[in-house]
Coordinates of C-alpha atoms and ligand atoms in Angstrom, one line a residue:
Chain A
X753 CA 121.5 228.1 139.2
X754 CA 119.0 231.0 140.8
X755 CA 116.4 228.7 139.7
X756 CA 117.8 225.6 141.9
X757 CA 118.6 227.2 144.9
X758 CA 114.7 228.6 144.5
X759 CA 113.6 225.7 144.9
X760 CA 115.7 224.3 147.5
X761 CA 114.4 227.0 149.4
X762 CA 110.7 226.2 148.8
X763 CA 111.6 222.1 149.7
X764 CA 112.7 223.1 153.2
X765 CA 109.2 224.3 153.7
X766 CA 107.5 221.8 152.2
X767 CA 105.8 218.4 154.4
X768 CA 108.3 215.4 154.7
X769 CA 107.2 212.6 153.2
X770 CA 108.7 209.8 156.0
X771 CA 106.7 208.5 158.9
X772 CA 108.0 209.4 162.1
X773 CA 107.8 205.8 163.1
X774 CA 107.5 204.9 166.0
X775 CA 106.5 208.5 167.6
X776 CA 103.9 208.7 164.6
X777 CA 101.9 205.4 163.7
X778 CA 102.0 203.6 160.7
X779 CA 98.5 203.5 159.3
X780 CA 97.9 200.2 158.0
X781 CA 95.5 199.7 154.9
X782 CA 92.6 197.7 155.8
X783 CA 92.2 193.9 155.0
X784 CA 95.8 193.9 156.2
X785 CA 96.7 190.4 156.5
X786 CA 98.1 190.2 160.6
X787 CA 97.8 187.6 163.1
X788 CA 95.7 184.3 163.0
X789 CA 93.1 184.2 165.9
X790 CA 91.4 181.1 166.5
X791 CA 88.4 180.2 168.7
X792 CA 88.3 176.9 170.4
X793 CA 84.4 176.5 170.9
X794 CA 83.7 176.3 167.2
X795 CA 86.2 174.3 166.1
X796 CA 85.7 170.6 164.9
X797 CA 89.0 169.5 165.3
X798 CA 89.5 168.3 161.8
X799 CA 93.2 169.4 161.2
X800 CA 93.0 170.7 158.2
X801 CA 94.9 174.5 158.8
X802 CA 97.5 172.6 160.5
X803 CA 97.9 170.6 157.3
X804 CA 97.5 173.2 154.7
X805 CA 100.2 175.4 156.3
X806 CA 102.9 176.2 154.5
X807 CA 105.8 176.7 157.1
X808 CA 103.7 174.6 159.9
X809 CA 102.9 177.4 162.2
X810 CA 100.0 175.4 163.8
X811 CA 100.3 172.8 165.9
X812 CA 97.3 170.6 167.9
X813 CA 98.7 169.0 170.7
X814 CA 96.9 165.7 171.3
X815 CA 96.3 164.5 174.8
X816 CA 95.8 161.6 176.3
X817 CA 92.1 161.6 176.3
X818 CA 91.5 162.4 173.0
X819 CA 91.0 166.0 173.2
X820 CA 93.7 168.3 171.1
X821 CA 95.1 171.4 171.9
X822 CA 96.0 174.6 169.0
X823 CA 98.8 175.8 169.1
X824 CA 100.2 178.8 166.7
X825 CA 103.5 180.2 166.5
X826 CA 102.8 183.8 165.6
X827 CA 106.6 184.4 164.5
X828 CA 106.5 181.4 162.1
X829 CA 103.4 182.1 160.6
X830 CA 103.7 183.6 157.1
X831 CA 100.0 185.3 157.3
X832 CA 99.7 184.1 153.7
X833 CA 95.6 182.8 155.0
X834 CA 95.8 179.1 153.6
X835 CA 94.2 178.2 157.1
X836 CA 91.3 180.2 156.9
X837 CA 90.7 179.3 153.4
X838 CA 91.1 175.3 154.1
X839 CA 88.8 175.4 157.2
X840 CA 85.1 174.0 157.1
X841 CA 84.3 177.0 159.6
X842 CA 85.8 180.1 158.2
X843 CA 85.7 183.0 160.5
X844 CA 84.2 181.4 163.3
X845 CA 86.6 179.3 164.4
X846 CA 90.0 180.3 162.7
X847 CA 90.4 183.6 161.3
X848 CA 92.9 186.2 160.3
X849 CA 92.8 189.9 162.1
X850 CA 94.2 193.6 161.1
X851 CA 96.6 192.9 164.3
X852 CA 100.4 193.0 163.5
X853 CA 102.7 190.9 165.3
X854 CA 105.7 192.6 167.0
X855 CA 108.9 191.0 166.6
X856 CA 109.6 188.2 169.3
X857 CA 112.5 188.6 171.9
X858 CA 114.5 186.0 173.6
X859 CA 112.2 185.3 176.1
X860 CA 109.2 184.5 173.4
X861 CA 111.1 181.5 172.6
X862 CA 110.3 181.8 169.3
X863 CA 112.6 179.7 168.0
X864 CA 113.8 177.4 171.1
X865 CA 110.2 177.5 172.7
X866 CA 108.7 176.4 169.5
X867 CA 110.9 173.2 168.6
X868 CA 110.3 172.0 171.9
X869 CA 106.6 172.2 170.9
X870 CA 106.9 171.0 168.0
X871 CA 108.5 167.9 169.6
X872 CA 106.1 167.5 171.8
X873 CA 103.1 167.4 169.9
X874 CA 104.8 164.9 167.4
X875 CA 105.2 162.7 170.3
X876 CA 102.1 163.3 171.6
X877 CA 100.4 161.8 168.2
X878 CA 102.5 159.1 168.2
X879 CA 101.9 158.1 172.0
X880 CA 98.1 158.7 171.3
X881 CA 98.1 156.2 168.0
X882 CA 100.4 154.2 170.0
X883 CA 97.8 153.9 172.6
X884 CA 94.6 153.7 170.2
X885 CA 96.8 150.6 168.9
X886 CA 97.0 148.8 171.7
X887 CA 93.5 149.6 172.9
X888 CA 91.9 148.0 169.3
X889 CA 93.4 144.2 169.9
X890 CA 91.8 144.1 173.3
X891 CA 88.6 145.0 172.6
X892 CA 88.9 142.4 169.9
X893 CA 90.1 139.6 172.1
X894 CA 87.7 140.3 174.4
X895 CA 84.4 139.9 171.9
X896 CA 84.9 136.0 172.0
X897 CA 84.7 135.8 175.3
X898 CA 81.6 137.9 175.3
X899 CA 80.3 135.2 172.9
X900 CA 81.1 132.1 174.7
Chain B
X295 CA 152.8 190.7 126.3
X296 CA 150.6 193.6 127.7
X297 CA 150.7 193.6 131.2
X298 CA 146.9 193.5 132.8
X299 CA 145.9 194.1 136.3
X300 CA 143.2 192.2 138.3
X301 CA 140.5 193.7 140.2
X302 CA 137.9 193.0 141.8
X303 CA 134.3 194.6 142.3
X304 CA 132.1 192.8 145.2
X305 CA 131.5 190.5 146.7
X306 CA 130.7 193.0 148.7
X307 CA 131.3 196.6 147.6
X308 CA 129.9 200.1 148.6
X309 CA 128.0 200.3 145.5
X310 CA 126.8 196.9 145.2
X311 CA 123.1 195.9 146.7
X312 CA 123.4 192.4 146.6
X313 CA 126.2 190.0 146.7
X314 CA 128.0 189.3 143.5
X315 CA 131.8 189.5 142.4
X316 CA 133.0 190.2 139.0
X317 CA 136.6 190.1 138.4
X318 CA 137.7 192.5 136.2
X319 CA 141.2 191.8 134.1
X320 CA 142.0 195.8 133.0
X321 CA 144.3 197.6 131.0
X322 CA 144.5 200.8 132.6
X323 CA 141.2 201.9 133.0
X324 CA 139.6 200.0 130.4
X325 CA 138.0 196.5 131.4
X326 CA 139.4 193.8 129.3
X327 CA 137.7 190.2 130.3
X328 CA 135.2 190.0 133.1
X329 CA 134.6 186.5 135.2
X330 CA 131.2 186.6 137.5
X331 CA 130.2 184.5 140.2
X332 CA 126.8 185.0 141.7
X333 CA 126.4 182.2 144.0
X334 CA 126.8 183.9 147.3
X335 CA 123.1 183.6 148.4
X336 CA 122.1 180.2 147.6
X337 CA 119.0 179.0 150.0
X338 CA 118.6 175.7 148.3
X339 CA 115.0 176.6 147.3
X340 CA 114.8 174.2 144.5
X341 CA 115.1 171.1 146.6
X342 CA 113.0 172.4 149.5
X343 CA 109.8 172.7 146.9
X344 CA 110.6 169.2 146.6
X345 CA 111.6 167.8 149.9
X346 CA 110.0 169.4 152.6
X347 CA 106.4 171.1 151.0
X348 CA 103.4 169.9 149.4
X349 CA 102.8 171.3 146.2
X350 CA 99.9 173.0 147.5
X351 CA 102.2 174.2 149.6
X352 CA 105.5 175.6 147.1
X353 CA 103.8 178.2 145.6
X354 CA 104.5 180.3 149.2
X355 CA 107.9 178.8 149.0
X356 CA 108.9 180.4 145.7
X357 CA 107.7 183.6 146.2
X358 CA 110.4 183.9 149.1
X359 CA 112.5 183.6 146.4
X360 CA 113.0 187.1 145.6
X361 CA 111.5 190.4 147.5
X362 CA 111.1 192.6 144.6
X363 CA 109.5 190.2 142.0
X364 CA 107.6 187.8 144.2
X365 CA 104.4 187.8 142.8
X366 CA 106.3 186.9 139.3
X367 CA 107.4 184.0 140.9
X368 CA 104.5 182.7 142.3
X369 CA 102.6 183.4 139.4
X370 CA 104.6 181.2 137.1
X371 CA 104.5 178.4 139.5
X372 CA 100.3 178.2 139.9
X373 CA 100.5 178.6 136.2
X374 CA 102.5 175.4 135.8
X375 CA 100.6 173.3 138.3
X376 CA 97.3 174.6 136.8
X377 CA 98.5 173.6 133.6
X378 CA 99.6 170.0 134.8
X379 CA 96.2 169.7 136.4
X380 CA 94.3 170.6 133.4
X381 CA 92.4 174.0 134.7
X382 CA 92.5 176.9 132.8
X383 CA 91.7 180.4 134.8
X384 CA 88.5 182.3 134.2
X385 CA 88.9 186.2 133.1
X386 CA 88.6 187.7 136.2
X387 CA 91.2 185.5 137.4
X388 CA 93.3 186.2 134.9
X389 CA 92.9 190.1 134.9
X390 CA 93.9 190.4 139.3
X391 CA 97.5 188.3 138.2
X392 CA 97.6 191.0 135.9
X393 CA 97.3 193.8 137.3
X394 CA 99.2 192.5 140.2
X395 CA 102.7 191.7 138.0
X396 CA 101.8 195.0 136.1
X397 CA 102.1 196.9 139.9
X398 CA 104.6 195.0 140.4
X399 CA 106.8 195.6 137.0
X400 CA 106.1 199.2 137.6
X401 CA 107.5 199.3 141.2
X402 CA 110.2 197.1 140.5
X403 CA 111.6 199.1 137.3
X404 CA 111.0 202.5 139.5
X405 CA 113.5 200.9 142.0
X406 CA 116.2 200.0 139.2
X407 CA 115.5 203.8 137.9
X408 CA 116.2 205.0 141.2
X409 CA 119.6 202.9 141.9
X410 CA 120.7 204.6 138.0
X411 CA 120.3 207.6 139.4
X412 CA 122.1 207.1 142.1
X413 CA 124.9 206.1 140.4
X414 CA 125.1 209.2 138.7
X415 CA 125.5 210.9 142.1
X416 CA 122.1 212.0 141.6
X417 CA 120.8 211.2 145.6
X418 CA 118.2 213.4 146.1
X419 CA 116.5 211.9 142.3
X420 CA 117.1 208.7 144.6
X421 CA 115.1 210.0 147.3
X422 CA 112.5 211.2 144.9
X423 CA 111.9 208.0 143.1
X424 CA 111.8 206.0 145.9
X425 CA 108.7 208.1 147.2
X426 CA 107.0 207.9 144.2
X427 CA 107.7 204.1 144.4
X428 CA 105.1 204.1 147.2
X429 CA 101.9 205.6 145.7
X430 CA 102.5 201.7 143.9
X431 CA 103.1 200.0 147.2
X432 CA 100.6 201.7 148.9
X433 CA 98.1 200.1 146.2
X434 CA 99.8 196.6 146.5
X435 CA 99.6 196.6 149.9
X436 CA 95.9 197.8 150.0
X437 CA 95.2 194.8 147.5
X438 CA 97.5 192.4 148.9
X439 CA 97.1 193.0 152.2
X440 CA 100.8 192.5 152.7
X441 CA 104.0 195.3 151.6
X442 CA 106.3 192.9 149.7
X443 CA 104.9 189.6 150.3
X444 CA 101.8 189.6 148.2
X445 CA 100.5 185.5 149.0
X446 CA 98.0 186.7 146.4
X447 CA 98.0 183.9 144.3
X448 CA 97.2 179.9 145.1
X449 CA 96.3 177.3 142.8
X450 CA 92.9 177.9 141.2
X451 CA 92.8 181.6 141.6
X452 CA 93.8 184.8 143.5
X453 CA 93.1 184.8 147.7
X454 CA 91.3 188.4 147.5
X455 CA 88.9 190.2 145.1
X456 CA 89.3 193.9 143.7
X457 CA 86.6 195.5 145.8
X458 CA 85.0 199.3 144.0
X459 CA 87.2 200.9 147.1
X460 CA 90.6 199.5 145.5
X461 CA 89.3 200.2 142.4
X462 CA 89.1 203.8 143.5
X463 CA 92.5 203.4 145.1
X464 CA 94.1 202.5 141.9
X465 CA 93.0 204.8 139.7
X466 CA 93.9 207.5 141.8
X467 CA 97.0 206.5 142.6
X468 CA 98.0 205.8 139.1
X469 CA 96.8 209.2 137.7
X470 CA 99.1 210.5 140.2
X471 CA 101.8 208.7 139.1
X472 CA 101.7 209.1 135.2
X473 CA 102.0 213.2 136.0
X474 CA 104.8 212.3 138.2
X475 CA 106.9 209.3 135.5
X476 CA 106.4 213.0 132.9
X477 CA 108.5 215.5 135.0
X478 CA 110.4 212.2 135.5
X479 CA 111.1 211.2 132.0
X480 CA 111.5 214.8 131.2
X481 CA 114.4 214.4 133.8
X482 CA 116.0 211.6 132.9
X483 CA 116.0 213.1 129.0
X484 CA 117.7 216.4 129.9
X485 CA 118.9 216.3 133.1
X486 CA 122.8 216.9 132.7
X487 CA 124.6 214.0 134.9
X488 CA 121.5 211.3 133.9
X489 CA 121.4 212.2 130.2
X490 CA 125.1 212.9 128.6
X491 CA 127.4 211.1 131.5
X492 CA 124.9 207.5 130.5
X493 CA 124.6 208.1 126.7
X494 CA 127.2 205.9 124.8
X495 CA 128.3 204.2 128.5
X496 CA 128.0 200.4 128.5
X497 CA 126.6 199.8 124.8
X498 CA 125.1 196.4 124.1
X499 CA 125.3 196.0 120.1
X500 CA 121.8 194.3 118.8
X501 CA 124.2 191.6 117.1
X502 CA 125.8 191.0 120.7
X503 CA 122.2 191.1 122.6
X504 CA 121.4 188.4 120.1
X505 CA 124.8 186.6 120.3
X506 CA 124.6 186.5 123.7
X507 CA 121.1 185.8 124.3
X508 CA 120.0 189.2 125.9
X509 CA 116.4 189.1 127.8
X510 CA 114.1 192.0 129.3
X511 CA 114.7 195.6 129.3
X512 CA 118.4 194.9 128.3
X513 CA 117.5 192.9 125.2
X514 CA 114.8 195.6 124.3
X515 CA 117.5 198.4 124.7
X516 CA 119.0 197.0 122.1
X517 CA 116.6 196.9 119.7
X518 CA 116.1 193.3 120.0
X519 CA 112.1 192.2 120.1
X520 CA 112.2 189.9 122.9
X521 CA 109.4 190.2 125.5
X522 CA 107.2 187.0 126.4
X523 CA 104.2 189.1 127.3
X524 CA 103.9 189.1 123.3
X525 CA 105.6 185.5 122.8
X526 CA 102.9 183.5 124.8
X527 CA 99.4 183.8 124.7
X528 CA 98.8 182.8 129.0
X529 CA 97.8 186.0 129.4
X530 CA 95.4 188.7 127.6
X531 CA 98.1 191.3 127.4
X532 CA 97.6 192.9 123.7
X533 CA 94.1 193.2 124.3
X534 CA 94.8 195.4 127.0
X535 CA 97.1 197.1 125.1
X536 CA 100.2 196.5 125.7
X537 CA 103.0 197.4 123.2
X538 CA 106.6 196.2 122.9
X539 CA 109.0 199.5 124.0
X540 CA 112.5 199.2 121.9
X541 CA 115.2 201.6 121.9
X542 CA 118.2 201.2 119.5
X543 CA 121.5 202.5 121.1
X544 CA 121.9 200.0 123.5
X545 CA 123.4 202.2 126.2
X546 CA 122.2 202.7 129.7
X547 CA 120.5 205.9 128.7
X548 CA 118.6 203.7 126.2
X549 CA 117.6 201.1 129.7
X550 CA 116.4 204.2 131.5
X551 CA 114.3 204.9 128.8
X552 CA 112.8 201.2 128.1
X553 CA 111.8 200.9 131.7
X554 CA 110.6 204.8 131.9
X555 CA 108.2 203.9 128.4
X556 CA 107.3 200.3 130.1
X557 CA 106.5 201.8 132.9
X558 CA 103.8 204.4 131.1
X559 CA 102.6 201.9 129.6
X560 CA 102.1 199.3 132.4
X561 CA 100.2 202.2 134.1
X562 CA 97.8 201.8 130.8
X563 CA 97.5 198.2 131.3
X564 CA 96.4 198.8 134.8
X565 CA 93.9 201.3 133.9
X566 CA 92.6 198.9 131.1
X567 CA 92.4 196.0 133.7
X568 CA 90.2 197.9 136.5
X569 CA 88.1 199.5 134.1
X570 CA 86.6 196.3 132.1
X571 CA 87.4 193.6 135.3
X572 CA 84.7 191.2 134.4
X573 CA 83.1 189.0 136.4
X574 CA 83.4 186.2 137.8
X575 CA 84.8 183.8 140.8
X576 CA 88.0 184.5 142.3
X577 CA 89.2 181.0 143.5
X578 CA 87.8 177.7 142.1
X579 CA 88.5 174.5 142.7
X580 CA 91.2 172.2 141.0
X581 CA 91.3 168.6 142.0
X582 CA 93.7 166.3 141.6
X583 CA 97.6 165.8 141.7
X584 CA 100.2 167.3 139.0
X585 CA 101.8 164.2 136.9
X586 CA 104.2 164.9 134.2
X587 CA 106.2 167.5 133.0
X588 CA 105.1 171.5 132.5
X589 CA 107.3 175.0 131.7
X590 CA 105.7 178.0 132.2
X591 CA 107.6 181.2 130.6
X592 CA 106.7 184.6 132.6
X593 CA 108.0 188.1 131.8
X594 CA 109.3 189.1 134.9
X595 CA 110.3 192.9 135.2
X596 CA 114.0 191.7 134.5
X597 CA 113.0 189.7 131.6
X598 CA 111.9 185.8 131.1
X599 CA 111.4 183.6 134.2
X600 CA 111.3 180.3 133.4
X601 CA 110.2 177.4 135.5
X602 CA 109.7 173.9 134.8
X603 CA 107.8 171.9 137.3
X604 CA 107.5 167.8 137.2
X605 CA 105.4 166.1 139.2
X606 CA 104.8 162.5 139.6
X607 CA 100.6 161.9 140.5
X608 CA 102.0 162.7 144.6
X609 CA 101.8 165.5 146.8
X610 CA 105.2 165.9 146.5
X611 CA 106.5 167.4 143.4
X612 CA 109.7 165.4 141.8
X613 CA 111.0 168.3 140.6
X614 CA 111.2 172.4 140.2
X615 CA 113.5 173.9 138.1
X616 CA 113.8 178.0 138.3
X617 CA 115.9 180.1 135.8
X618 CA 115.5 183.8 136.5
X619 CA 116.2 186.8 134.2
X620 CA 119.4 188.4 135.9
X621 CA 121.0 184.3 135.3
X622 CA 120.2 183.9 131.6
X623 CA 121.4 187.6 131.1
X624 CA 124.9 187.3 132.9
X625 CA 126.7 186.4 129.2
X626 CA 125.6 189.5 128.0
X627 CA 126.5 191.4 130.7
X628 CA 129.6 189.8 131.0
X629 CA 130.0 191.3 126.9
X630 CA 128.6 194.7 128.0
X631 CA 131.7 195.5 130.2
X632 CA 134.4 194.2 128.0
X633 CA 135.8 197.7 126.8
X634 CA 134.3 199.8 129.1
X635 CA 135.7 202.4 132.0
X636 CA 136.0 200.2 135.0
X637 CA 135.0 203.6 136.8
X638 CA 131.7 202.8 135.2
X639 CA 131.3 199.5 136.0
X640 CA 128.9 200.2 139.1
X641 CA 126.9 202.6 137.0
X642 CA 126.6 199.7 134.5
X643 CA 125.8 197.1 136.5
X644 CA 122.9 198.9 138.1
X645 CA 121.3 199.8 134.9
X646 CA 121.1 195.7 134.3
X647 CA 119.0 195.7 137.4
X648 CA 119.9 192.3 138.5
X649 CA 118.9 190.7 141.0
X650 CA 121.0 188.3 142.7
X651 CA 118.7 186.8 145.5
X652 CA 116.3 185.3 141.9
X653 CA 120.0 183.7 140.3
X654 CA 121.4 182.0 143.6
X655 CA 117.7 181.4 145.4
Ligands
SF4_1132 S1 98.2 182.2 157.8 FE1 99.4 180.8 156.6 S2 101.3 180.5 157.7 FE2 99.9 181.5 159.1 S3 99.0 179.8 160.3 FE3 97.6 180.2 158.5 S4 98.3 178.8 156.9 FE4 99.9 178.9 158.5
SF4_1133 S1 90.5 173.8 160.0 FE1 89.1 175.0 161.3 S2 87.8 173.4 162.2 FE2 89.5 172.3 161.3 S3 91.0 172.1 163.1 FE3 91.5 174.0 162.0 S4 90.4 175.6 163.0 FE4 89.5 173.7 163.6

């Protein structure tokens, strides 16, 4: 009993062991797996992250004139690194940072916002191979009369 | 005719963690029959492996199957598509799964030791254990680069190597913790409300744990030898010297101590693993799409995982079949409360450590 309330005494002067989050910081180990950054200049545009991703957090919008946009849901994404790993240019033009994400509010339109995306970019493809269809039978037609 | 009285415990009770109901028909105080039903948190994981991912894909989609054993899960699942493909894992390979399920057996078991003690009124133990837990997180997380969700594993080999750092990391942690699981097991021997109030309380015979098909710590408390870490031979474990832990009364007191003594040894798996790592690639690569049939049996901390995976030469896979520990061990637990206090029924059910997000996934 005199022994317990000892050491009751000593444990009120001892550290606590919770983080005072958020007036202290959580210090995050390093190699923590956060965000997916991506840069556009050395990318080849090969689709490969968008394909290897497990919950389909990137998205490459096509336009019309052939040139695709990225586009990443950072609330979707699962940081599991698949995309890094399956791209022909690792760390220069998809990688994965030490940033976390913080959670999304209503106006991030992570859910809403995305599926509209998402939407869009399908029907982007389609009206591009759509297009691309079209386009081949022309030029096909039009070789005869090249020839005559 | 005696007259019995129904009642209930869950689905959702004070000193319940996860949704299950158990319906208790009692006599008094004492529990006489005992109906479960765990399906309260079904996600349809099973068919989305099959519907809406590549099979590249599923092995991030089962280890949302449960939060504590994650890397279990996704472990079993490579090991079945590496199987179906024909590719056997190098040694370094092997050794980082390893010591990732061994970090994770030992975090997992600290959390069921800390809910026991909770149920003996014991809060501030609770609060103790739970601290310690994190000297393993902390390690997982360092490795992992992720708290609970490891993605540490993908077909062919683990995403991230052990650098010396880590290894440091490890080895201090650990030594940390074996001085701490001493003053612990010392606690849980003598200790007054964790020793007498659990000894003789919800007693699994070795005949019943082997009527009923008993698995993991609850099978091993029994005195019944069942551990697939020494069944299959995936996995280097008795060269790293792993040994079977049994206790024979078969009471909670007798789970305590299983996971206390799997725990101490798990720690001397660990230290086995980082000190003779050899080397070697961390991911190679495996061509080619699963066709035919594959099981893969994993001990999970709460006993045998079992997964079957069929594919059919596609992306897709055809079929994936997941039967967790806590699922396969309901009969016995079921048998474990017949005759009991219902008073102890939340006592007892924590020291099964089940895990109902695994049986409904
Ligand atoms: S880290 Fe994983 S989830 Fe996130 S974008 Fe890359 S592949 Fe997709
Ligand atoms: S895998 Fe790499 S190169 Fe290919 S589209 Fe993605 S970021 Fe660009």
């Amino acid at each position: 009993m005199f022994k317990s309330m000892v050491e009751a005494f000593k444990n009120l002067f001892k550290p606590v062991r919770t983080i005072n989050y958020p007036a202290q910081e959580i210090i995050l180990p390093s190699g923590y797996r956060g965000l997916i950054e991506y840069d556009k200049e050395a990318c080849i545009f090969c689709d490969k992250c968008e394909k290897v991703c497990p919950p389909g957090a990137i998205l490459f919008y096509q336009h019309e004139e052939g040139e695709k946009e990225y586009r990443y849901n950072p609330w979707l994404c699962i940081y599991c690194g698949e995309c890094v790993r399956a791209c022909p240019k690792p760390q220069e033009a998809i990688w994965q940072s030490e940033t976390k994400q913080q959670s999304a509010v209503k106006e991030d339109g992570a859910n809403e916002g995305w599926f509209v995306w998402e939407e869009a970019c399908k029907k982007s493809r389609e009206a591009y191979a759509a297009a691309k269809k079209e386009r081949k039978p022309k030029m096909k037609s039009e070789e005869p009369l090249c020839v005559s | 005719m005696k007259k019995t009285i129904q009642i209930p415990l869950g689905s959702q009770h004070i000193s319940l963690l996860e949704p299950i109901r158990f319906k208790f028909e009692c006599e008094n105080e004492k529990i006489i029959g005992v109906d479960a039903d765990v399906g309260f948190v079904h996600r349809g994981v099973e068919l989305a492996c099959t519907r809406s991912f590549e099979f590249k894909q599923v092995g991030y989609v089962v280890a949302r199957v449960c939060g504590l054993c994650a890397i279990t899960h996704s472990l079993s699942y490579t090991l079945a598509v590496e199987k179906l493909l024909g590719y056997v894992a190098n040694d370094r390979i092997k050794y980082l799964r390893m010591l990732m399920v061994e970090l994770d057996r030992i975090h997992s078991h600290m959390l069921c030791l800390a809910h026991t003690a909770e149920n003996a009124g014991f809060e501030a133990l609770f609060m103790q254990i739970m601290g310690d837990r994190e000297l393993v997180m902390e390690v997982q997380e360092a490795i992992s680069g992720n708290r609970v969700q490891f993605d540490y594993i993908s077909i062919g080999g683990v995403n991230r190597d052990l650098t010396s750092e880590l290894v440091d990391l490890v080895r201090k942690n650990l030594t940390t913790l074996s001085e701490k699981m001493e003053i612990l097991t010392g606690l849980f021997d003598n200790n007054w409300s964790l020793s007498l109030k659990y000894k003789g309380v919800g007693v699994l015979t070795l005949e019943d744990a082997y009527t009923y098909n008993a698995l993991g710590p609850l099978a091993r408390a029994s005195g019944l030898a069942t551990d697939v870490r020494a069944e299959t031979s995936d996995f280097p474990y008795e060269a790293l010297g792993y040994t079977m832990m049994l206790e024979s009364t078969g009471d909670i007191h007798a789970r305590n101590f299983v996971r206390l003594r799997e725990i101490v040894n798990s720690i001397a798996i660990c230290r086995n693993i980082v000190d003779n790592l050899p080397m070697g690639e961390i991911q190679e690569k495996v061509k080619g799409k699963p066709k035919g049939e594959e099981i893969v049996r994993i001990e999970a901390p709460r006993g045998e995982l079992f997964y079957l995976v069929r594919g059919n030469g596609t992306n897709t896979l055809e079929r994936v079949r997941i039967k967790t520990p806590t699922f396969s061990g309901i009969p016995a637990m079921m048998e474990v409360f017949k005759g009991s206090q219902y008073a102890d029924a939340p006592a007892i059910l924590a020291s099964f450590d089940p895990c109902m997000s695994c049986t409904a996934k």
